[in-house]
Each structure stands twice: as C-alpha cells, then as structure tokens.
JSON list of C-alpha atoms in Angstrom, two decimals:
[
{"chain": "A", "resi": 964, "resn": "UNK", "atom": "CA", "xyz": [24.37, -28.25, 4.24]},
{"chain": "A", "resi": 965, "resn": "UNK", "atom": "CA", "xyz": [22.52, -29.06, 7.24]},
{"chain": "A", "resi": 966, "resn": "UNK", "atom": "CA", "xyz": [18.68, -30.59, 7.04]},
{"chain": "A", "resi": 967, "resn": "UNK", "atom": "CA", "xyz": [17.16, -27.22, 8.26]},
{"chain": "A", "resi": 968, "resn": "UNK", "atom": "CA", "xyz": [18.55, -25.39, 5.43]},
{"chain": "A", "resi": 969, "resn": "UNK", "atom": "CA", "xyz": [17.44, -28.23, 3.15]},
{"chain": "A", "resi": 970, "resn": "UNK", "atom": "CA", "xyz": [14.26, -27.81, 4.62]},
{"chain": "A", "resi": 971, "resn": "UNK", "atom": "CA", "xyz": [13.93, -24.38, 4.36]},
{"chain": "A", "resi": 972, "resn": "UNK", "atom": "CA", "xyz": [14.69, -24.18, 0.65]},
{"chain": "A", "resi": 973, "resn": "UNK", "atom": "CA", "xyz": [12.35, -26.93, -0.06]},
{"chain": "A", "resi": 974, "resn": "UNK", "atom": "CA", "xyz": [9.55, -25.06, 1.93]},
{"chain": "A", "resi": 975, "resn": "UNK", "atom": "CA", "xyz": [10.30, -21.82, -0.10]},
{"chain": "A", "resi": 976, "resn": "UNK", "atom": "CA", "xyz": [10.24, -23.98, -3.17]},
{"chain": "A", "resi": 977, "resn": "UNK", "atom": "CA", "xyz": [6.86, -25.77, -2.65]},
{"chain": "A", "resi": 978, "resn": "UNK", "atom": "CA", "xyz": [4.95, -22.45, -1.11]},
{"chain": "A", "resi": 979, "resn": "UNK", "atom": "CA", "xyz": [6.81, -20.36, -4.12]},
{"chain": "A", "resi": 980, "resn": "UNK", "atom": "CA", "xyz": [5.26, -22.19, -7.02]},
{"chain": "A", "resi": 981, "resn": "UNK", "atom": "CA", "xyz": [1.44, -22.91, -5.56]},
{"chain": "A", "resi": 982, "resn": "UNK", "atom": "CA", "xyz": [-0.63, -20.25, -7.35]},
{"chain": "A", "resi": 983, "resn": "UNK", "atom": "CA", "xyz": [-1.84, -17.93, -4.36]},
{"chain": "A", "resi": 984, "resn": "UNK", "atom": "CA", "xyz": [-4.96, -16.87, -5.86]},
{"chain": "A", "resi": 985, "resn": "UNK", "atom": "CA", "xyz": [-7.79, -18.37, -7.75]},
{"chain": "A", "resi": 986, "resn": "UNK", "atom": "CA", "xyz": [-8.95, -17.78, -11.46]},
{"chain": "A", "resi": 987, "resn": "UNK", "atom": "CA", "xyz": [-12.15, -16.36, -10.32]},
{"chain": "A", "resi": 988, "resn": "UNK", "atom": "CA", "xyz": [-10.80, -13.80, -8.13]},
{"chain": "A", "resi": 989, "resn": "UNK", "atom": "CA", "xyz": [-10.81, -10.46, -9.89]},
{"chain": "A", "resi": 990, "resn": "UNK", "atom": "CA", "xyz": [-6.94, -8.55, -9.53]},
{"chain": "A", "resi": 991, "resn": "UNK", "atom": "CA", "xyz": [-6.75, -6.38, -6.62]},
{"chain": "A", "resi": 992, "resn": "UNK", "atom": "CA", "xyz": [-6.19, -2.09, -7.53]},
{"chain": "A", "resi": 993, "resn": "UNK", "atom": "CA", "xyz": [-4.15, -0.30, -5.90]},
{"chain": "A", "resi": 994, "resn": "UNK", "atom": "CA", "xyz": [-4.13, 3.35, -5.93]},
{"chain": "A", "resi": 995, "resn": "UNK", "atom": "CA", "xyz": [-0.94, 6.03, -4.42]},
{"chain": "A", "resi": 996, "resn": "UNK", "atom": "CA", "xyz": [-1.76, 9.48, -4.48]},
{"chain": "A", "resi": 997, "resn": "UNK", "atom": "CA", "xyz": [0.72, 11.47, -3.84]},
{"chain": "A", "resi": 998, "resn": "UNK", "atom": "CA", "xyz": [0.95, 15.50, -4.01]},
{"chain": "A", "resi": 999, "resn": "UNK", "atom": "CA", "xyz": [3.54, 17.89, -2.67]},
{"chain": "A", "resi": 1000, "resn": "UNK", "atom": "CA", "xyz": [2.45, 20.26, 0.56]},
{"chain": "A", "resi": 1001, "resn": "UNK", "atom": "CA", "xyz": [-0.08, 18.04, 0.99]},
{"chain": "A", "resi": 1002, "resn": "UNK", "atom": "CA", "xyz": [-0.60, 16.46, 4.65]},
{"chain": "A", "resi": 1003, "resn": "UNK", "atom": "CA", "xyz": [-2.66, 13.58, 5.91]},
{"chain": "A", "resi": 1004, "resn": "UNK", "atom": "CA", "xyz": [-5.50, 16.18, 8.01]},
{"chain": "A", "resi": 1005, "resn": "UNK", "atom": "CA", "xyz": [-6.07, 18.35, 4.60]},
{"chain": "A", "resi": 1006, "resn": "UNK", "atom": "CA", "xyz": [-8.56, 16.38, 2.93]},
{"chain": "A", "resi": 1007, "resn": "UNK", "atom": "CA", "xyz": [-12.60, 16.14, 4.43]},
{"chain": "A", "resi": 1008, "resn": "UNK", "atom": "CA", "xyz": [-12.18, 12.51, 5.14]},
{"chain": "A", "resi": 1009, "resn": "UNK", "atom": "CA", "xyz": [-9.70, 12.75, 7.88]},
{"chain": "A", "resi": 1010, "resn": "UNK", "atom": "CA", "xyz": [-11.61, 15.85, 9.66]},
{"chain": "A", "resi": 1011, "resn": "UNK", "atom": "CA", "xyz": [-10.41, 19.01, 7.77]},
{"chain": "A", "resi": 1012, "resn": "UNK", "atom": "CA", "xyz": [-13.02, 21.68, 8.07]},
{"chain": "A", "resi": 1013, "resn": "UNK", "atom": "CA", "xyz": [-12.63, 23.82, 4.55]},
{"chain": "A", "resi": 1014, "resn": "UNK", "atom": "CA", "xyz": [-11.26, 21.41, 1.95]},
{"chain": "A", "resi": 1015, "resn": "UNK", "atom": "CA", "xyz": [-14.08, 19.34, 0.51]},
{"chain": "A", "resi": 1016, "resn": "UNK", "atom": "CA", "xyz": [-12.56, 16.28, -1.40]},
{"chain": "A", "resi": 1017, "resn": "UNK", "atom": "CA", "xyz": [-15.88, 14.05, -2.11]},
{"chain": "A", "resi": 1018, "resn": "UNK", "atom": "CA", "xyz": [-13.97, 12.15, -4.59]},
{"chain": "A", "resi": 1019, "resn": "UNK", "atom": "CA", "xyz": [-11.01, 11.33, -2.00]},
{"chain": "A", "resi": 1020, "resn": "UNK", "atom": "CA", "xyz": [-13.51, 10.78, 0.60]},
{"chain": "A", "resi": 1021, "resn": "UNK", "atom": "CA", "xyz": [-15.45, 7.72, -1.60]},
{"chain": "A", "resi": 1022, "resn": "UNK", "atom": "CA", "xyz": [-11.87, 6.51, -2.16]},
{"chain": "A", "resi": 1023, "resn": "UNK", "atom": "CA", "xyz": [-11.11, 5.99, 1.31]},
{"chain": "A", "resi": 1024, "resn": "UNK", "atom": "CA", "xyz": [-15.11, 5.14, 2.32]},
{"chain": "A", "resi": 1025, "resn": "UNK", "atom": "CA", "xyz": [-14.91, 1.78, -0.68]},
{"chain": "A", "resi": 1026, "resn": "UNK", "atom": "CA", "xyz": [-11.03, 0.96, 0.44]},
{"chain": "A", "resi": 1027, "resn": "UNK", "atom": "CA", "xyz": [-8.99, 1.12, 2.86]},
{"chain": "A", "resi": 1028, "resn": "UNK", "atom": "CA", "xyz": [-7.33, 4.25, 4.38]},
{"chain": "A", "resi": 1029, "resn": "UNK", "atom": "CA", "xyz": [-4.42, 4.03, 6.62]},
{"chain": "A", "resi": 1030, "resn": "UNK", "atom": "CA", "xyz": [-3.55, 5.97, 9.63]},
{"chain": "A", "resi": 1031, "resn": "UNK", "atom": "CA", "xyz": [-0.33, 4.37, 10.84]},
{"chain": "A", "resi": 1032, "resn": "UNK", "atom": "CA", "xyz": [2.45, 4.26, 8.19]},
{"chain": "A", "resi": 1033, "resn": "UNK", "atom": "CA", "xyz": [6.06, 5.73, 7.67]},
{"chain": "A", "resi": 1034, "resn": "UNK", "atom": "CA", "xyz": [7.50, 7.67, 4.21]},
{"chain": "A", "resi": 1035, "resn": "UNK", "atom": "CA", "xyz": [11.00, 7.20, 3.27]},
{"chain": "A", "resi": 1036, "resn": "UNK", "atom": "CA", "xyz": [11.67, 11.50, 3.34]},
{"chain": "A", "resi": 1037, "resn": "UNK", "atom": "CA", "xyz": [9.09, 14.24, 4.89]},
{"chain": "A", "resi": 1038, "resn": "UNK", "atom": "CA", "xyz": [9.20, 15.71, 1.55]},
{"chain": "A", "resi": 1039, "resn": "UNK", "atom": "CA", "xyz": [7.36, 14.23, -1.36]},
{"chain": "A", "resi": 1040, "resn": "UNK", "atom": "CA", "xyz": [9.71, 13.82, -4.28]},
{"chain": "A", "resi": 1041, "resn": "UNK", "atom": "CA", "xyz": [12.09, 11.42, -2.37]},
{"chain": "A", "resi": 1042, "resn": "UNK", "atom": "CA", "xyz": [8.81, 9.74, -0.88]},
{"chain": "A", "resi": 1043, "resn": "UNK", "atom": "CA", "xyz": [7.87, 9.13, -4.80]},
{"chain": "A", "resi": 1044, "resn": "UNK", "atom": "CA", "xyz": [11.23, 8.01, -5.52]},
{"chain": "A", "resi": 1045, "resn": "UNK", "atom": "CA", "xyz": [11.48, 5.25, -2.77]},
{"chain": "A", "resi": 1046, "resn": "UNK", "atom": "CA", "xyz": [8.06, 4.04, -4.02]},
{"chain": "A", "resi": 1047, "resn": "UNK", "atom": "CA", "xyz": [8.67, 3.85, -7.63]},
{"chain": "A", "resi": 1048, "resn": "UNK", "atom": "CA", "xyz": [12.38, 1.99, -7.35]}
]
C-alpha cells in the first residue's frame, strides 16, 4: 500500500467516527410526498390557478422546496421504489 491510500483510510477513519452533530441540536424531518398523476405545477405553491393546497403550500413556505431534481422513472411507483431501497 502506498502512503496516499494509508492516508486516505486514516482520513475516512478519523472524520467517520467524530459525532457530526451536537446534543442540543434537535433531529432534522424529512418529509416525501409522493402521489401518482400528480406533477410539480398542480399544487397553489408552484403557480397553479384552481388547486388550492394551503397545507402543501405552509410545507414548502417553513422548508425547503426544490425546483431542480431528477426521479429514477416518470411514473410514480418505480420513483417510490428507488426511494424506499
């Protein structure tokens, strides 16, 4: 073994085992919501005129909402299936 893979595991090692976190720090939630025929302009947060969603649209006011991302199939079951495994 060479001394940058030495290094390199060490590093892992020592950054792997300090606690990231403190005690004080409440745990961080994190919510998917999924639903089938359902696309990202259909709720009243992201601009759709009809569909009211006040419940959705605290959700995304409090957190955070994202606008760029990618799903494993354009359906949703597979897209549930790649996040659950």
């Amino acid at each position: 073994m060479n001394t940058k893979t030495i290094l390199g595991v060490l590093l892992t090692l020592v950054f792997g085992l300090v606690p990231q976190t403190s005690a004080n720090e409440p745990p961080t939630n994190i919510l998917f919501i999924f639903a089938d025929d359902w696309g990202w302009g259909d709720l009243s947060c992201h601009g759709h005129p009809y569909v009211k969603t006040p419940n959705i649209d605290r959700l995304a006011k409090e957190g955070t909402d994202f606008h760029r991302f990618t799903v494993a199939s354009g359906v949703c079951s597979p897209s549930r299936t790649a996040i659950m495994t």
